[in-house]
Short mmCIF file of C-alpha atoms (C1' of nucleotides) in Angstrom, two decimals:
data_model
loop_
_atom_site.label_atom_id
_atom_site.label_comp_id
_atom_site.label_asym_id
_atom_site.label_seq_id
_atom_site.Cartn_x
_atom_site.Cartn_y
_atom_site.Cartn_z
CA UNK A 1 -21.06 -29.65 -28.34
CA UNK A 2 -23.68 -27.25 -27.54
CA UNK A 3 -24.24 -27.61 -24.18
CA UNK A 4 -20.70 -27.79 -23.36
CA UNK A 5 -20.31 -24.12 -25.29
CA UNK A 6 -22.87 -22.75 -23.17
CA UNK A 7 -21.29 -23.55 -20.26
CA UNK A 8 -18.22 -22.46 -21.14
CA UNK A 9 -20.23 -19.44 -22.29
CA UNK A 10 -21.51 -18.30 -18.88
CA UNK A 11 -18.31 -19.47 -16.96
CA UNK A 12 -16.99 -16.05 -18.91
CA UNK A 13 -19.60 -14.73 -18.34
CA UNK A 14 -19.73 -15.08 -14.62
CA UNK A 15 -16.23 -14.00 -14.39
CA UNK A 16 -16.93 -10.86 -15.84
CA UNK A 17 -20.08 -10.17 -13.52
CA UNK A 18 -16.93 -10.40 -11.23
CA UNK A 19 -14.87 -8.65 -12.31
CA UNK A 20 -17.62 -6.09 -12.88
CA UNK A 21 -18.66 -6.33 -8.95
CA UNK A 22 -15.25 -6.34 -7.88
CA UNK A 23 -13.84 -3.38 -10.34
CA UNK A 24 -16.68 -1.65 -8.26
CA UNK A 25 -15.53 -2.23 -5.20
CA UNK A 26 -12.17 -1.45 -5.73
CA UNK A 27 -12.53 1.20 -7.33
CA UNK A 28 -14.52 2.44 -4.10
CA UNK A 29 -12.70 1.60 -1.00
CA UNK A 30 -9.01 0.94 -3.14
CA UNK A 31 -7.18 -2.69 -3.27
CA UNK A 32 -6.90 -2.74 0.80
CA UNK A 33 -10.03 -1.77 2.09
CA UNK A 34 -11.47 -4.25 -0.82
CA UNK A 35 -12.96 -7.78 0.87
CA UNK A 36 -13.99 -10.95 -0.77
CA UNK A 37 -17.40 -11.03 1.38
CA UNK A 38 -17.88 -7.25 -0.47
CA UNK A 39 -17.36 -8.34 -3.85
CA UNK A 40 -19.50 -11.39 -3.34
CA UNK A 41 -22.49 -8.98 -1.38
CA UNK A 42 -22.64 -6.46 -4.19
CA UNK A 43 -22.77 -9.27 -6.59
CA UNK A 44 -25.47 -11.59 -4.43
CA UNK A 45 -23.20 -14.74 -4.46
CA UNK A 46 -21.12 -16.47 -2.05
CA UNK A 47 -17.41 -15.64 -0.86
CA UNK A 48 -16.68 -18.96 -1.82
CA UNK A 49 -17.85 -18.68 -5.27
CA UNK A 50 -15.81 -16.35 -5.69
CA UNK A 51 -12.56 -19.05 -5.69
CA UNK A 52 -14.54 -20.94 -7.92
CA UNK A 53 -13.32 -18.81 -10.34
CA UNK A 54 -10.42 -17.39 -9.67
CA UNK A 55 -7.34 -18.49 -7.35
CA UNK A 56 -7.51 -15.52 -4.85
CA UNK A 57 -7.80 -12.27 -4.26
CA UNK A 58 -4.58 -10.97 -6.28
CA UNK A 59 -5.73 -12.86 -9.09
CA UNK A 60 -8.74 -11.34 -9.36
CA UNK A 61 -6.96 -7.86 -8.76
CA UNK A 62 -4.82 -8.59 -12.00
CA UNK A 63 -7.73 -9.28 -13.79
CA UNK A 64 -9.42 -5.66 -13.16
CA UNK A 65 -5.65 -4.39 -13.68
CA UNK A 66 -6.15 -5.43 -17.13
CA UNK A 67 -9.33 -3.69 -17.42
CA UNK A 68 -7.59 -0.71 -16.33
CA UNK A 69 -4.60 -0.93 -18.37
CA UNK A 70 -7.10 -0.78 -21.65
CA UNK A 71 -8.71 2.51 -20.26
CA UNK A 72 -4.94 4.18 -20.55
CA UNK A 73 -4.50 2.81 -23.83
CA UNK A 74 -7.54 3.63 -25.41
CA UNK A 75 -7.31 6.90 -24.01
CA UNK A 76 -3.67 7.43 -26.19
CA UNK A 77 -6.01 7.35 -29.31
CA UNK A 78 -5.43 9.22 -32.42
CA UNK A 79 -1.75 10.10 -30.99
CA UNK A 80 -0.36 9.39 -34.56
CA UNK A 81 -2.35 12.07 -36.32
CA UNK A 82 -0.04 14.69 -34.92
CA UNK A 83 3.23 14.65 -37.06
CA UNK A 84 5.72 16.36 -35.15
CA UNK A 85 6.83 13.81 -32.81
CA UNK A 86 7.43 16.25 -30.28
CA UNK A 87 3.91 17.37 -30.02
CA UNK A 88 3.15 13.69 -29.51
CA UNK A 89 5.56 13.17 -26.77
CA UNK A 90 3.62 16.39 -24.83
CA UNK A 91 -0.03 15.26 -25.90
CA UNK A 92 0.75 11.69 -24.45
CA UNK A 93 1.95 13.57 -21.11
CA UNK A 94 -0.91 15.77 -20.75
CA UNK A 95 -3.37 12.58 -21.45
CA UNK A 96 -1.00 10.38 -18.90
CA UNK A 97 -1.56 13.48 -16.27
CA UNK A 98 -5.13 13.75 -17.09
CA UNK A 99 -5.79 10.00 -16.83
CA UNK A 100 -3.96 9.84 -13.46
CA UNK A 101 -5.82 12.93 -12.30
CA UNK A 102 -9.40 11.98 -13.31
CA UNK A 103 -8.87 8.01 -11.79
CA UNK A 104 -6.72 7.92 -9.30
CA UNK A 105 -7.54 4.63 -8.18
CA UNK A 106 -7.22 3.13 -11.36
CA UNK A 107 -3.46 4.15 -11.92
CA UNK A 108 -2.82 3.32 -8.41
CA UNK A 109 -4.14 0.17 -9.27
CA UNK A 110 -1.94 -0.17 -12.51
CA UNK A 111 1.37 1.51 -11.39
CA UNK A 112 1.29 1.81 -7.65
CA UNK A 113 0.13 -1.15 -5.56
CA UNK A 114 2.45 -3.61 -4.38
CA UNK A 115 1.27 -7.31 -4.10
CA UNK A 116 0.76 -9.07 -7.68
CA UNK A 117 2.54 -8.03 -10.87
CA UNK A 118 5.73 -9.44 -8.90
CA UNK A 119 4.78 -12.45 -10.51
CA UNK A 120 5.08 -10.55 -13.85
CA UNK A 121 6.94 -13.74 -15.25
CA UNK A 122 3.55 -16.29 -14.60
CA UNK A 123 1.29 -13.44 -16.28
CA UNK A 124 1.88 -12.50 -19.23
CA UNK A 125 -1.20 -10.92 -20.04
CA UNK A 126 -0.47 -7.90 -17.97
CA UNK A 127 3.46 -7.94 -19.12
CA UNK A 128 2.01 -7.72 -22.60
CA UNK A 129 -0.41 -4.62 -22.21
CA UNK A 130 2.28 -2.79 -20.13
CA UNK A 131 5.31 -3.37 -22.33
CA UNK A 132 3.08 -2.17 -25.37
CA UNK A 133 2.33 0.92 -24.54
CA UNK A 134 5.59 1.49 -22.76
CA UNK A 135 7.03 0.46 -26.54
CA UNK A 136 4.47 3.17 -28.51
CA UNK A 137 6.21 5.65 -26.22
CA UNK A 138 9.79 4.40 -26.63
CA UNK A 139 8.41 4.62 -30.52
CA UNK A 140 7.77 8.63 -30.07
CA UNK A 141 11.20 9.37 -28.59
CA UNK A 142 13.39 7.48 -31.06
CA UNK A 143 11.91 9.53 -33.27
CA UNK A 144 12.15 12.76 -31.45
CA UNK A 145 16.24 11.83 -31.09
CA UNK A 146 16.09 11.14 -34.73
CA UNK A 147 15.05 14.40 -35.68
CA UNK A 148 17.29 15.86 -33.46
CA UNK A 149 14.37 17.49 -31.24
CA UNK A 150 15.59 16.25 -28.05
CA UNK A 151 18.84 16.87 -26.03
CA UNK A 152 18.77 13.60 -25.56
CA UNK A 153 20.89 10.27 -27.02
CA UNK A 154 19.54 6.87 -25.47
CA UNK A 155 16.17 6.10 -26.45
CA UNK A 156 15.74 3.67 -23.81
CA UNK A 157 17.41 6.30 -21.26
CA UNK A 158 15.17 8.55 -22.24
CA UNK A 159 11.96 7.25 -22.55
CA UNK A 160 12.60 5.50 -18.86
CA UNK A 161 13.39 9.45 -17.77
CA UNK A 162 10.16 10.84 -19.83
CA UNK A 163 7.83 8.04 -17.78
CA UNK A 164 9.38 8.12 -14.64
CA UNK A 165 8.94 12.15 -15.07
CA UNK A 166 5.09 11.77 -15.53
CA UNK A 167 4.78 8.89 -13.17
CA UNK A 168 6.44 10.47 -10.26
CA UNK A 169 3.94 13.45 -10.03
CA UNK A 170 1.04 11.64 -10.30
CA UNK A 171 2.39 8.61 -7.71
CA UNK A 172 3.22 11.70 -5.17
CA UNK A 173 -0.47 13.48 -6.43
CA UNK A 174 -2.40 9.96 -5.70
CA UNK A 175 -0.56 9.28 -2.40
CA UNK A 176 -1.00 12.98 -1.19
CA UNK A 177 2.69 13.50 -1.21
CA UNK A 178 1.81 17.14 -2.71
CA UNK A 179 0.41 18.65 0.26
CA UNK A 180 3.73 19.01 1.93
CA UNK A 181 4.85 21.30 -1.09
CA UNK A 182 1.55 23.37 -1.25
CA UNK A 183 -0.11 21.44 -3.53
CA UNK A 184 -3.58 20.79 -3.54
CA UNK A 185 -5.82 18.33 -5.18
CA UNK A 186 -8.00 21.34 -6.43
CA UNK A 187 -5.06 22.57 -8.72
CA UNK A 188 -3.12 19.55 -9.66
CA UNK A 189 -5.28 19.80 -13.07
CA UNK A 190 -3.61 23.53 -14.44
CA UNK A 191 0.02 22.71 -12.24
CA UNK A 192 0.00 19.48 -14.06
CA UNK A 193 -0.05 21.65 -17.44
CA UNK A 194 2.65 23.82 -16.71
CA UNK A 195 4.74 20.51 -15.27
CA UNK A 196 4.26 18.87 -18.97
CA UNK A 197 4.74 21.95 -20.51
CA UNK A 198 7.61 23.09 -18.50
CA UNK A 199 9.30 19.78 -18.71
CA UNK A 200 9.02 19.93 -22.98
CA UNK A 201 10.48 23.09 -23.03
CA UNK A 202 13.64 21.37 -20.61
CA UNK A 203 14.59 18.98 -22.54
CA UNK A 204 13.51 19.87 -26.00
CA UNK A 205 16.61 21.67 -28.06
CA UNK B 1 9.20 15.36 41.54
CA UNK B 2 11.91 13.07 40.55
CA UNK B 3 10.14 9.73 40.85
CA UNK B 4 7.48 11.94 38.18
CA UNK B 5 10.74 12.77 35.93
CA UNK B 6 11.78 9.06 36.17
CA UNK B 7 8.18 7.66 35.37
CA UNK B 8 8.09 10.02 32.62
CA UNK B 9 11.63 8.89 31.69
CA UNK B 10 10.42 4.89 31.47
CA UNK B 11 7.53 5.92 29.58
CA UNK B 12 9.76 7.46 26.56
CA UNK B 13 11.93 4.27 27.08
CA UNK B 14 9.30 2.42 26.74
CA UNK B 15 7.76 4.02 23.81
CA UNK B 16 11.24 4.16 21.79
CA UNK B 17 11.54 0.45 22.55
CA UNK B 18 7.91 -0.10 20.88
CA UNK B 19 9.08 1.97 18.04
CA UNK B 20 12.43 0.02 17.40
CA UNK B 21 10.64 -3.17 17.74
CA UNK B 22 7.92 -1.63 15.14
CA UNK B 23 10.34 -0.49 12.56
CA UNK B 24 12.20 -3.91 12.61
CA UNK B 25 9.15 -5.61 11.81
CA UNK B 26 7.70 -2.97 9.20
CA UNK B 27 11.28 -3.42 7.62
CA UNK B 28 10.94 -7.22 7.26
CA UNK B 29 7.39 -7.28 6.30
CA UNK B 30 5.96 -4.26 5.01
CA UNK B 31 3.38 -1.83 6.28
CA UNK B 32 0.30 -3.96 5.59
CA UNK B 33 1.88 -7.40 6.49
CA UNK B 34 2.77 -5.98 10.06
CA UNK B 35 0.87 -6.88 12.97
CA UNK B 36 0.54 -5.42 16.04
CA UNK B 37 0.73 -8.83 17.37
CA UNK B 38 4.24 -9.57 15.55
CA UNK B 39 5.04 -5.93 17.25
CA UNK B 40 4.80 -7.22 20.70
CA UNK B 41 5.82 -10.51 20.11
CA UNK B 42 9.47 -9.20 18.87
CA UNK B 43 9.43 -6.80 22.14
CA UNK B 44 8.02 -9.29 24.85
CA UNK B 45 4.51 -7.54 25.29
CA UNK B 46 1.02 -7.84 25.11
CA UNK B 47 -0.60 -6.23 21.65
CA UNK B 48 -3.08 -4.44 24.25
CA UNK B 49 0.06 -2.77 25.56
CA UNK B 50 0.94 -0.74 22.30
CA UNK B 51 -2.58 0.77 22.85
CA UNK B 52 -0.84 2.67 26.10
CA UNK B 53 1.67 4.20 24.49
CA UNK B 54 -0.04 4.61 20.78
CA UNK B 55 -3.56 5.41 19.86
CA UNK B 56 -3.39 2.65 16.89
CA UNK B 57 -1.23 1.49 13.90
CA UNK B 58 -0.76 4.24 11.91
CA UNK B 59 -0.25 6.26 14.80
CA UNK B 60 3.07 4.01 15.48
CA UNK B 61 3.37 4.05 12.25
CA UNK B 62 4.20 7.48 11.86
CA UNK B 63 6.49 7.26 14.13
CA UNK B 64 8.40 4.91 12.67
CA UNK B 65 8.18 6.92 9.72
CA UNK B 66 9.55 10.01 11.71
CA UNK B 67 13.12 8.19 11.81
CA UNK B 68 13.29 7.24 8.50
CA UNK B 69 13.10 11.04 7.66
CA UNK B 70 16.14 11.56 9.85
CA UNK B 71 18.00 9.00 8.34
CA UNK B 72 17.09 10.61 4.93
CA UNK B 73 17.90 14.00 5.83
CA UNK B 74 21.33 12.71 7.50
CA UNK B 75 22.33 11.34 4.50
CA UNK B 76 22.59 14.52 2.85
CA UNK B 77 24.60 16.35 5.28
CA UNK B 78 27.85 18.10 4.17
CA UNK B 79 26.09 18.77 0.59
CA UNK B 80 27.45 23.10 1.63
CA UNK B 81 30.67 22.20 0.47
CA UNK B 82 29.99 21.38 -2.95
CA UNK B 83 30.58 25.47 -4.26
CA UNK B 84 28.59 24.36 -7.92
CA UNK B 85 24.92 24.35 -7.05
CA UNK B 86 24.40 22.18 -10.33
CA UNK B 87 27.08 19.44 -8.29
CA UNK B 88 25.12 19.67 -5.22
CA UNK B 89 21.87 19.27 -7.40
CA UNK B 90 23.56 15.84 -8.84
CA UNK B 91 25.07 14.82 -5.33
CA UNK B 92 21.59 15.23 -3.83
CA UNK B 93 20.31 13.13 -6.85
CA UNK B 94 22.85 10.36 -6.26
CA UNK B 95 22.29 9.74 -2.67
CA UNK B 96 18.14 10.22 -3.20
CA UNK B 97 18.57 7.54 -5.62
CA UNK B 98 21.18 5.25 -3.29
CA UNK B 99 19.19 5.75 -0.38
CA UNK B 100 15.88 4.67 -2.65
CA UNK B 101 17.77 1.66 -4.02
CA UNK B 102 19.51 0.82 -0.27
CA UNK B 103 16.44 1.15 2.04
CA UNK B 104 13.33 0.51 -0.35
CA UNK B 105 11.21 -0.43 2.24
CA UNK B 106 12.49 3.02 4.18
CA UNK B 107 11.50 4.97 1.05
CA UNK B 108 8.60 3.15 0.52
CA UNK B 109 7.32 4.29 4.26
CA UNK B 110 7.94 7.35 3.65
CA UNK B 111 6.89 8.30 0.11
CA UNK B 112 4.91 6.09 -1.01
CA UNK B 113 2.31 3.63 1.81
CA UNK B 114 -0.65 5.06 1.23
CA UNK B 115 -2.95 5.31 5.14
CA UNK B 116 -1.49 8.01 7.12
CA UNK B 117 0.11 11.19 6.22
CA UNK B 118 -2.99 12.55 4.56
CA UNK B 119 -4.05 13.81 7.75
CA UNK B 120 -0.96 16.31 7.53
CA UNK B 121 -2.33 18.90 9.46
CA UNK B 122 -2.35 17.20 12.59
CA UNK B 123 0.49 15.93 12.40
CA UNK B 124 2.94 18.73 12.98
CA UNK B 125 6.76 16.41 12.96
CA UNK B 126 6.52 14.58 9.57
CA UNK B 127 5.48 17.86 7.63
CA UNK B 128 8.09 19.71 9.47
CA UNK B 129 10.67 16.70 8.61
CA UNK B 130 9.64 16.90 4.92
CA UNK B 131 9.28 20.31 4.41
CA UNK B 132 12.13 20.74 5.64
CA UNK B 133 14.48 18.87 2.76
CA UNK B 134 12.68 20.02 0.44
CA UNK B 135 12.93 23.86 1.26
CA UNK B 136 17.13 22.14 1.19
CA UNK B 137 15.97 21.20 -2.56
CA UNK B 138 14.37 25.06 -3.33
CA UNK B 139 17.37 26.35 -2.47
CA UNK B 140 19.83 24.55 -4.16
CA UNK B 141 17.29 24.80 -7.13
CA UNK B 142 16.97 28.70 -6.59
CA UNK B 143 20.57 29.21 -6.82
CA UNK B 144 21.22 27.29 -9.58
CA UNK B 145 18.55 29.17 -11.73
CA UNK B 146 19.89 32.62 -10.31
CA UNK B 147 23.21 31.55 -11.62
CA UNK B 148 21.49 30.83 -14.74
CA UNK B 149 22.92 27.21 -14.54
CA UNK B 150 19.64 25.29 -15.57
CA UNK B 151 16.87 25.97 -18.40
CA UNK B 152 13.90 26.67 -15.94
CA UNK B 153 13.26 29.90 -14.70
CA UNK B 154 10.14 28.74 -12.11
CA UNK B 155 11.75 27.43 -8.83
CA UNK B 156 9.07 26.29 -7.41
CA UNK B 157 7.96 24.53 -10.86
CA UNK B 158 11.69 23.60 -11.49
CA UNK B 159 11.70 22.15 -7.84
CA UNK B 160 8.54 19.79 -7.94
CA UNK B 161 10.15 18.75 -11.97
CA UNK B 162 13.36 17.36 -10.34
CA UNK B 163 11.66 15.29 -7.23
CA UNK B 164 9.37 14.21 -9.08
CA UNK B 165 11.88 12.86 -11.54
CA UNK B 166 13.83 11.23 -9.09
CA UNK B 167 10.75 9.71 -6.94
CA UNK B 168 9.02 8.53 -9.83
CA UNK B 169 12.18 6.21 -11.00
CA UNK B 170 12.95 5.07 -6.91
CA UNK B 171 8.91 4.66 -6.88
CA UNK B 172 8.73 2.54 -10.19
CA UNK B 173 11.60 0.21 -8.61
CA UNK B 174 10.18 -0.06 -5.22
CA UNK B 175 6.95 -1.20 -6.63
CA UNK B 176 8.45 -3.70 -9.28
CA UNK B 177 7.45 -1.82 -12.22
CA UNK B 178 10.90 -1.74 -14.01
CA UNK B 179 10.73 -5.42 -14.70
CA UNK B 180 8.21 -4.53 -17.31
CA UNK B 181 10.80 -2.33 -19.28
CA UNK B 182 13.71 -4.67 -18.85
CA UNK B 183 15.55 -3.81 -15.66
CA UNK B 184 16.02 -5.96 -12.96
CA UNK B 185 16.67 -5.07 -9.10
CA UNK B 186 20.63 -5.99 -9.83
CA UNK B 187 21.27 -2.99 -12.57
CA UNK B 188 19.68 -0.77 -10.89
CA UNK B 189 22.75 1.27 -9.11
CA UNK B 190 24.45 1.34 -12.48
CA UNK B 191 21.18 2.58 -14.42
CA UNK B 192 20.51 4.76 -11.64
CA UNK B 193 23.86 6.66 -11.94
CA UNK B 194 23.22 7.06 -15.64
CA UNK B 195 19.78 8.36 -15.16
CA UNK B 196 20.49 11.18 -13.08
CA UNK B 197 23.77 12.14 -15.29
CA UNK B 198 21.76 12.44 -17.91
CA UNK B 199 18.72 14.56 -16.17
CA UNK B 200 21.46 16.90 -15.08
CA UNK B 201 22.99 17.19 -18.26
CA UNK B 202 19.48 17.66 -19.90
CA UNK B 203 18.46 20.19 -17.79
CA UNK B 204 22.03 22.57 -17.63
CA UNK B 205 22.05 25.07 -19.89
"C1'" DT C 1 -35.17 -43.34 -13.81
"C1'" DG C 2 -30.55 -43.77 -11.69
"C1'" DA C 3 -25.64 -42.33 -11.85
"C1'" DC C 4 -22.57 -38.62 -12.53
"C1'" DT C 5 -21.08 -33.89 -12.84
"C1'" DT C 6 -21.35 -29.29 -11.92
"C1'" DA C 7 -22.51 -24.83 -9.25
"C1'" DC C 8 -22.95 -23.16 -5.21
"C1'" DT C 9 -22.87 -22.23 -0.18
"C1'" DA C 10 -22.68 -22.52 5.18
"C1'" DA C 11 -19.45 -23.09 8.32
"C1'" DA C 12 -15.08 -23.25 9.90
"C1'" DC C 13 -9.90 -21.96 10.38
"C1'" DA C 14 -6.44 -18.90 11.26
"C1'" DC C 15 -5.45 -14.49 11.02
"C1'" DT C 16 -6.17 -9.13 11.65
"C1'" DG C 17 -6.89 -4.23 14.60
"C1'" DT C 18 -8.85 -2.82 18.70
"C1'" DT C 19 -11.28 -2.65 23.34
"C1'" DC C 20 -12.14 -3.67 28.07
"C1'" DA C 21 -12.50 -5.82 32.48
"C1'" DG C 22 -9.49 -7.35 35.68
"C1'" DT C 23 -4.97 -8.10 38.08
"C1'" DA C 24 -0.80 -7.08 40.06
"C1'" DT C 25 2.58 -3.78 41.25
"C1'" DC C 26 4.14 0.66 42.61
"C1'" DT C 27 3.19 5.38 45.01
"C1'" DT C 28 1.26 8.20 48.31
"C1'" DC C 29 -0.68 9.63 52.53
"C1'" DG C 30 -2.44 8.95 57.33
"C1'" DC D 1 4.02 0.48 58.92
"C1'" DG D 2 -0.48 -0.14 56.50
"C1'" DA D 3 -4.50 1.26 53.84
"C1'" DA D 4 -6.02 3.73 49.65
"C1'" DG D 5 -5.19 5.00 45.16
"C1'" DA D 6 -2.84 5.37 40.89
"C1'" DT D 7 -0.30 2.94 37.25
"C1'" DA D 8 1.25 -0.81 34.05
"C1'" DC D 9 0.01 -4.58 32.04
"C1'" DT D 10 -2.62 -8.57 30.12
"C1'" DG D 11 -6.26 -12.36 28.76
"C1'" DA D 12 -10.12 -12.62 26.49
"C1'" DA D 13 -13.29 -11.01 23.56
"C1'" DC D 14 -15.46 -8.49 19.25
"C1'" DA D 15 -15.84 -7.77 14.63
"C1'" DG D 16 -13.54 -8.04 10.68
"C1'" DT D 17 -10.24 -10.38 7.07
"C1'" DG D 18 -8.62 -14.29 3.10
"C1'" DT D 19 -9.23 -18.95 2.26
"C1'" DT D 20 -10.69 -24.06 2.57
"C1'" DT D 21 -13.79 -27.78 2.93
"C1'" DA D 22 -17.68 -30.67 3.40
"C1'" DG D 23 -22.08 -30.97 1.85
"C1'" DT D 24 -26.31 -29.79 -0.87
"C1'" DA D 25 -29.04 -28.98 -4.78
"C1'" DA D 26 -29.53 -28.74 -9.58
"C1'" DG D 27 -28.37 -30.03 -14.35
"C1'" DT D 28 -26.64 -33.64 -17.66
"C1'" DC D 29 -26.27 -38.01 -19.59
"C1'" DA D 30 -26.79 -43.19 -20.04
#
DNA sequence: TGACTTACTAAACACTGTTCAGTATCTTCG
DNA sequence: CGAAGATACTGAACAGTGTTTAGTAAGTCA
């Protein structure tokens, strides 16, 4: 079954040249802006191809979601070297702000845009690399209520107040919400310090 | 020059009936699903028409947007005579929330939609609308740190902590994202509640 | 070599935002 | 009143979109 490995072989492998091409283009012009015909240009293949592979555009969206979603993840690395579980809660929120800072367009692709992940139910895939790191973080705070570190009781309470926390400055920073308050793209990097740092100090005991 | 008043006068009409017609169908549909063909179809028109009265969609758009604002920012009215700054701090939490969770696709035109808005500085009325509620928010904020009612001692900081907390929960549920950590549309009122009763109770000293 | 399968694409369909030439009505002035 | 001019509106077109389909060319297998 040689042949019919190979074969299989470069199907992957086409899909990743687009997903390559198309994590591109999103990444350039955002999910909107994004057209078949571009993918398939900067790639030098049909649009039709294109649904040769995958079932349409959202589809192929999810699949450079999931690209996306390992960037975050790999960048919360080497989180369990720290010991006090504090100091891991406010290392994951400066690496959360920093991630959303530095690629805008990829959180807004993981966390922001509306269309697919609706069908969360039919993909499990991106269910599965959301709810895990989602879980590593419910894992900090149960221990930070454990220890008594937190003025807080509900783990799940909290942890759903800790994310939306993070989340909702760096949804209002990518969607330039923050002008309206004074804030400007130039110094979300040091106010998005002080925010984490403010926001430990809050609700730490 | 009353026949100037009156043409004047049918040309506002006219606009505000574009506008109604506009936010019905952004309502139903969305922002990106909205034509400006289903626009004049609901009101009778030709799409060339809209062009008369507005330069092009997101122009209408922000109009549109403009009256969400003031339904926002009516919903908060009488908030004075609450005497505890920390009650009008949850109050204005509650009804954030309520109107998030009532009027998603209001919220989400407002807060969230990504096209317009970033060119702020032309647009005088929306970052006078905005601006305005949240200066409401500084002050409530400023008072309740003066009273030493809260652990932050930055208003401006403390200020930008609490939106953010609230948006980034109403954003997460617009956007679907809450199915990933086990809460559906349906509990969201009752989880809601919870979650600001226990960022006020984290945050009071 | 001939039959079958696969990979790919050109062209079309139905939609989008926007523009423009043209019409039909209303206003103004002689 | 009637001609000239301004105003309000629209049909049709342009260039773009996601997606489907019929057809071609190449690779595989008997």
């Amino acid at each position: 079954m040689s042949i019919a490995e190979r074969k299989e072989r470069e199907k992957q492998e086409m899909k990743n040249l687009i997903i390559q091409g198309a994590m591109e283009v999103f990444l350039e012009l955002g999910y909107e802006k994004t057209s078949i015909r571009t993918i398939a240009d900067r790639i030098d293949y049909s649009p039709a191809t294109i649904y040769l592979y995958f079932k349409d555009k959202d589809s192929l969206f999810l699949e450079v979601q999931h690209v996306s979603f390992g960037l975050l993840i790999q960048e919360m690395a080497g989180l369990a070297d720290l010991d006090d579980p504090v100091s891991q809660l406010r290392e994951m929120g400066y690496r959360y702000l920093q991630f959303g800072i530095e690629h805008p367009e990829h959180y807004d692709l993981m966390f922001i845009i509306n269309d697919p992940l609706v069908c969360l139910m039919e993909d499990e895939k991106e269910w599965h690399n959301g709810h895990q790191m989602y879980q590593v973080l419910v894992g900090v705070v149960e221990r930070c209520i454990q220890c008594n570190l937190i003025r807080m009781t509900d783990p799940q309470l909290a942890t759903l107040m800790i994310w939306s926390t993070v989340h909702g400055l760096v949804a209002l920073h990518c969607r330039n919400r923050l002008w309206a308050v004074g804030i400007s793209p130039e110094t979300m990097p040091s106010i998005g310090k002080s925010y984490i740092d403010q926001f430990i100090e809050t609700i730490r005991t």
